[in-house]
PDB file of C-alpha atoms in Angstrom:
ATOM      1  CA  MET V   1       0.000   0.000   0.000  1.00  0.00           C
ATOM      2  CA  ARG V   2       2.810   2.380   0.890  1.00  0.00           C
ATOM      3  CA  ARG V   3       4.548   1.687  -2.445  1.00  0.00           C
ATOM      4  CA  PHE V   4       1.311   2.358  -4.329  1.00  0.00           C
ATOM      5  CA  LEU V   5       0.819   5.710  -2.570  1.00  0.00           C
ATOM      6  CA  THR V   6       4.439   6.681  -3.270  1.00  0.00           C
ATOM      7  CA  ILE V   7       4.063   5.884  -6.958  1.00  0.00           C
ATOM      8  CA  LEU V   8       0.749   7.738  -7.116  1.00  0.00           C
ATOM      9  CA  LEU V   9       2.236  10.800  -5.374  1.00  0.00           C
ATOM     10  CA  ALA V  10       5.271  10.791  -7.712  1.00  0.00           C
ATOM     11  CA  ALA V  11       3.024  10.534 -10.780  1.00  0.00           C
ATOM     12  CA  PHE V  12       0.894  13.426  -9.537  1.00  0.00           C
ATOM     13  CA  ALA V  13       3.977  15.573  -8.874  1.00  0.00           C
ATOM     14  CA  LEU V  14       5.386  14.811 -12.327  1.00  0.00           C
ATOM     15  CA  THR V  15       2.062  15.619 -13.985  1.00  0.00           C
ATOM     16  CA  SER V  16       1.805  18.915 -12.080  1.00  0.00           C
ATOM     17  CA  TRP V  17       5.372  19.876 -13.009  1.00  0.00           C
ATOM     18  CA  ALA V  18       4.789  19.059 -16.697  1.00  0.00           C
ATOM     19  CA  ALA V  19       1.589  21.115 -16.742  1.00  0.00           C
ATOM     20  CA  ALA V  20       3.416  24.078 -15.170  1.00  0.00           C
ATOM     21  CA  GLN V  21       6.013  24.055 -17.956  1.00  0.00           C
ATOM     22  CA  GLU V  22       4.383  26.280 -20.564  1.00  0.00           C
ATOM     23  CA  GLN V  23       5.421  25.547 -24.135  1.00  0.00           C
ATOM     24  CA  PHE V  24       7.044  28.394 -26.080  1.00  0.00           C
ATOM     25  CA  THR V  25       4.647  29.523 -28.809  1.00  0.00           C
ATOM     26  CA  VAL V  26       4.673  32.539 -31.104  1.00  0.00           C
ATOM     27  CA  SER V  27       1.965  34.200 -33.184  1.00  0.00           C
ATOM     28  CA  VAL V  28       2.580  36.260 -36.328  1.00  0.00           C
ATOM     29  CA  ALA V  29       1.640  39.935 -36.579  1.00  0.00           C
ATOM     30  CA  ALA V  30       0.775  41.734 -39.808  1.00  0.00           C
ATOM     31  CA  PRO V  31       3.935  42.979 -41.516  1.00  0.00           C
ATOM     32  CA  LYS V  32       4.768  46.680 -41.573  1.00  0.00           C
ATOM     33  CA  GLY V  33       5.908  48.361 -44.756  1.00  0.00           C
ATOM     34  CA  ILE V  34       3.744  46.348 -47.170  1.00  0.00           C
ATOM     35  CA  THR V  35       0.572  47.939 -48.519  1.00  0.00           C
ATOM     36  CA  ASP V  36      -0.484  45.128 -50.881  1.00  0.00           C
ATOM     37  CA  GLY V  37      -2.671  42.574 -49.101  1.00  0.00           C
ATOM     38  CA  ASN V  38      -1.558  39.636 -51.242  1.00  0.00           C
ATOM     39  CA  THR V  39       2.133  40.331 -50.629  1.00  0.00           C
ATOM     40  CA  ALA V  40       1.524  40.733 -46.892  1.00  0.00           C
ATOM     41  CA  SER V  41      -0.393  37.437 -46.723  1.00  0.00           C
ATOM     42  CA  VAL V  42       2.448  35.620 -48.520  1.00  0.00           C
ATOM     43  CA  LEU V  43       4.959  36.901 -45.937  1.00  0.00           C
ATOM     44  CA  VAL V  44       2.675  36.031 -43.001  1.00  0.00           C
ATOM     45  CA  SER V  45       2.134  32.560 -44.459  1.00  0.00           C
ATOM     46  CA  ASN V  46       5.884  31.937 -44.854  1.00  0.00           C
ATOM     47  CA  LEU V  47       6.607  33.157 -41.315  1.00  0.00           C
ATOM     48  CA  ARG V  48       3.796  31.035 -39.868  1.00  0.00           C
ATOM     49  CA  GLN V  49       5.161  28.013 -41.731  1.00  0.00           C
ATOM     50  CA  ALA V  50       8.610  28.673 -40.229  1.00  0.00           C
ATOM     51  CA  LEU V  51       7.053  28.660 -36.756  1.00  0.00           C
ATOM     52  CA  VAL V  52       5.225  25.401 -37.503  1.00  0.00           C
ATOM     53  CA  LEU V  53       8.431  23.778 -38.750  1.00  0.00           C
ATOM     54  CA  ASN V  54      10.185  24.822 -35.527  1.00  0.00           C
ATOM     55  CA  ASP V  55       7.300  23.691 -33.265  1.00  0.00           C
ATOM     56  CA  ALA V  56       6.483  27.190 -32.028  1.00  0.00           C
ATOM     57  CA  ALA V  57       3.285  28.197 -33.855  1.00  0.00           C
ATOM     58  CA  SER V  58       0.199  29.615 -32.196  1.00  0.00           C
ATOM     59  CA  ASP V  59      -2.732  31.777 -33.252  1.00  0.00           C
ATOM     60  CA  ASN V  60      -2.877  33.614 -29.943  1.00  0.00           C
ATOM     61  CA  SER V  61       0.270  33.894 -27.883  1.00  0.00           C
ATOM     62  CA  ARG V  62       2.027  36.240 -25.528  1.00  0.00           C
ATOM     63  CA  TYR V  63       5.001  36.197 -27.911  1.00  0.00           C
ATOM     64  CA  VAL V  64       4.643  37.816 -31.325  1.00  0.00           C
ATOM     65  CA  LEU V  65       6.774  37.587 -34.466  1.00  0.00           C
ATOM     66  CA  SER V  66       6.746  41.109 -35.918  1.00  0.00           C
ATOM     67  CA  SER V  67       8.157  41.989 -39.309  1.00  0.00           C
ATOM     68  CA  ALA V  68       9.024  45.197 -41.110  1.00  0.00           C
ATOM     69  CA  VAL V  69       9.828  45.295 -44.814  1.00  0.00           C
ATOM     70  CA  SER V  70      12.052  48.033 -46.208  1.00  0.00           C
ATOM     71  CA  VAL V  71      12.684  48.521 -49.909  1.00  0.00           C
ATOM     72  CA  LEU V  72      16.426  48.991 -50.334  1.00  0.00           C
ATOM     73  CA  SER V  73      16.391  49.700 -54.063  1.00  0.00           C
ATOM     74  CA  LYS V  74      14.199  49.618 -57.134  1.00  0.00           C
ATOM     75  CA  ASP V  75      15.692  49.389 -60.608  1.00  0.00           C
ATOM     76  CA  VAL V  76      14.400  48.951 -64.139  1.00  0.00           C
ATOM     77  CA  THR V  77      16.485  47.084 -66.690  1.00  0.00           C
ATOM     78  CA  ALA V  78      17.266  48.666 -70.051  1.00  0.00           C
ATOM     79  CA  THR V  79      16.028  45.582 -71.899  1.00  0.00           C
ATOM     80  CA  ALA V  80      12.921  45.041 -73.973  1.00  0.00           C
ATOM     81  CA  PRO V  81      10.603  44.264 -72.257  1.00  0.00           C
ATOM     82  CA  PRO V  82      11.772  46.103 -69.153  1.00  0.00           C
ATOM     83  CA  ARG V  83      12.177  44.071 -65.947  1.00  0.00           C
ATOM     84  CA  TYR V  84      11.751  45.549 -62.474  1.00  0.00           C
ATOM     85  CA  ILE V  85      14.270  44.588 -59.794  1.00  0.00           C
ATOM     86  CA  THR V  86      13.430  45.202 -56.136  1.00  0.00           C
ATOM     87  CA  ASP V  87      15.834  44.616 -53.232  1.00  0.00           C
ATOM     88  CA  ILE V  88      14.174  44.342 -49.822  1.00  0.00           C
ATOM     89  CA  GLU V  89      15.245  43.886 -46.235  1.00  0.00           C
ATOM     90  CA  VAL V  90      12.897  42.054 -43.893  1.00  0.00           C
ATOM     91  CA  SER V  91      13.531  42.832 -40.227  1.00  0.00           C
ATOM     92  CA  LEU V  92      12.111  40.204 -37.869  1.00  0.00           C
ATOM     93  CA  PHE V  93      11.572  40.488 -34.120  1.00  0.00           C
ATOM     94  CA  ILE V  94      10.112  38.105 -31.551  1.00  0.00           C
ATOM     95  CA  ILE V  95       8.640  40.287 -28.821  1.00  0.00           C
ATOM     96  CA  ASP V  96       7.013  39.579 -25.465  1.00  0.00           C
ATOM     97  CA  SER V  97       3.763  41.516 -25.922  1.00  0.00           C
ATOM     98  CA  VAL V  98       3.226  41.849 -22.153  1.00  0.00           C
ATOM     99  CA  SER V  99       6.612  43.263 -21.119  1.00  0.00           C
ATOM    100  CA  GLY V 100       7.691  44.641 -24.511  1.00  0.00           C
ATOM    101  CA  GLU V 101      11.001  42.763 -24.231  1.00  0.00           C
ATOM    102  CA  TYR V 102      12.731  41.633 -27.434  1.00  0.00           C
ATOM    103  CA  LEU V 103      13.650  37.942 -27.237  1.00  0.00           C
ATOM    104  CA  SER V 104      15.480  37.841 -30.588  1.00  0.00           C
ATOM    105  CA  GLN V 105      15.849  39.737 -33.819  1.00  0.00           C
ATOM    106  CA  THR V 106      17.340  39.295 -37.268  1.00  0.00           C
ATOM    107  CA  SER V 107      17.108  40.680 -40.777  1.00  0.00           C
ATOM    108  CA  LEU V 108      17.004  38.970 -44.149  1.00  0.00           C
ATOM    109  CA  THR V 109      17.515  40.379 -47.630  1.00  0.00           C
ATOM    110  CA  ALA V 110      15.880  39.257 -50.864  1.00  0.00           C
ATOM    111  CA  LYS V 111      15.741  40.340 -54.495  1.00  0.00           C
ATOM    112  CA  GLY V 112      12.708  40.107 -56.725  1.00  0.00           C
ATOM    113  CA  ILE V 113      12.527  40.378 -60.501  1.00  0.00           C
ATOM    114  CA  ALA V 114       9.279  40.707 -62.457  1.00  0.00           C
ATOM    115  CA  SER V 115       7.498  42.552 -65.248  1.00  0.00           C
ATOM    116  CA  ASN V 116       6.131  45.293 -62.968  1.00  0.00           C
ATOM    117  CA  ASP V 117       6.972  46.974 -59.678  1.00  0.00           C
ATOM    118  CA  LYS V 118       4.262  45.310 -57.587  1.00  0.00           C
ATOM    119  CA  ALA V 119       5.099  41.841 -58.903  1.00  0.00           C
ATOM    120  CA  SER V 120       8.821  42.319 -58.223  1.00  0.00           C
ATOM    121  CA  LEU V 121       8.044  43.111 -54.573  1.00  0.00           C
ATOM    122  CA  LEU V 122       5.885  39.983 -54.378  1.00  0.00           C
ATOM    123  CA  ASP V 123       8.693  37.930 -55.939  1.00  0.00           C
ATOM    124  CA  ALA V 124      11.160  39.265 -53.352  1.00  0.00           C
ATOM    125  CA  VAL V 125       8.805  38.433 -50.464  1.00  0.00           C
ATOM    126  CA  LYS V 126       8.297  34.919 -51.842  1.00  0.00           C
ATOM    127  CA  LYS V 127      12.054  34.387 -51.520  1.00  0.00           C
ATOM    128  CA  VAL V 128      11.819  34.665 -47.728  1.00  0.00           C
ATOM    129  CA  LYS V 129      11.549  30.922 -47.226  1.00  0.00           C
ATOM    130  CA  ALA V 130      10.245  29.140 -44.138  1.00  0.00           C
ATOM    131  CA  ARG V 131      13.313  26.884 -44.024  1.00  0.00           C
ATOM    132  CA  ASP V 132      15.768  29.791 -44.045  1.00  0.00           C
ATOM    133  CA  PRO V 133      18.573  29.213 -41.495  1.00  0.00           C
ATOM    134  CA  GLY V 134      18.189  32.816 -40.291  1.00  0.00           C
ATOM    135  CA  LEU V 135      14.558  32.183 -39.350  1.00  0.00           C
ATOM    136  CA  ARG V 136      15.474  28.943 -37.617  1.00  0.00           C
ATOM    137  CA  ARG V 137      18.171  30.787 -35.635  1.00  0.00           C
ATOM    138  CA  LEU V 138      15.715  33.580 -34.729  1.00  0.00           C
ATOM    139  CA  ILE V 139      13.210  31.108 -33.291  1.00  0.00           C
ATOM    140  CA  SER V 140      15.921  29.095 -31.526  1.00  0.00           C
ATOM    141  CA  GLN V 141      17.377  32.202 -29.867  1.00  0.00           C
ATOM    142  CA  ALA V 142      13.924  33.296 -28.721  1.00  0.00           C
ATOM    143  CA  ARG V 143      13.227  29.826 -27.314  1.00  0.00           C
ATOM    144  CA  ASP V 144      16.555  29.890 -25.444  1.00  0.00           C
ATOM    145  CA  ALA V 145      15.773  33.345 -24.009  1.00  0.00           C
ATOM    146  CA  TYR V 146      12.315  32.107 -23.000  1.00  0.00           C
ATOM    147  CA  ASN V 147      13.743  29.029 -21.273  1.00  0.00           C
ATOM    148  CA  GLN V 148      16.410  31.064 -19.495  1.00  0.00           C
ATOM    149  CA  LYS V 149      13.761  33.525 -18.292  1.00  0.00           C
ATOM    150  CA  ASN V 150      11.591  30.684 -16.966  1.00  0.00           C
ATOM    151  CA  GLN V 151      14.509  29.038 -15.153  1.00  0.00           C
ATOM    152  CA  GLN V 152      15.121  32.250 -13.235  1.00  0.00           C
ATOM    153  CA  LEU V 153      11.559  32.262 -11.911  1.00  0.00           C
TER     154      LEU V 153
END
């Protein structure tokens, strides 16, 4: 009987400890710097896929993956037909929405080429891939900061 109660108490303690360990999850905010809805949804989709691949996705979380897109340059080729080339920088931040603390940040660059300006921006955004090592590192650093913060509590 004593052994049974000990095992039951240990199982209860382990279950309580596991439930107290909150899993690190991140939601994706709408990107800043993009006015076209289709281009913005492509970026959000790629970022959400990166979170899913790294086991950190959530629709509603305390931690938010924010992005800001800056156009570095726009050029038009001197060929017939003309091609539009757009260089962008995508700045990414994982932020604790309660405290405002930045857990990690990075920036990625991409180049898009298309037959018009809007399509070249879309092409550049499509090149921000979910399996990018920079995105993986961003999520890993945020997870490490989250775990370190929880160990201190």
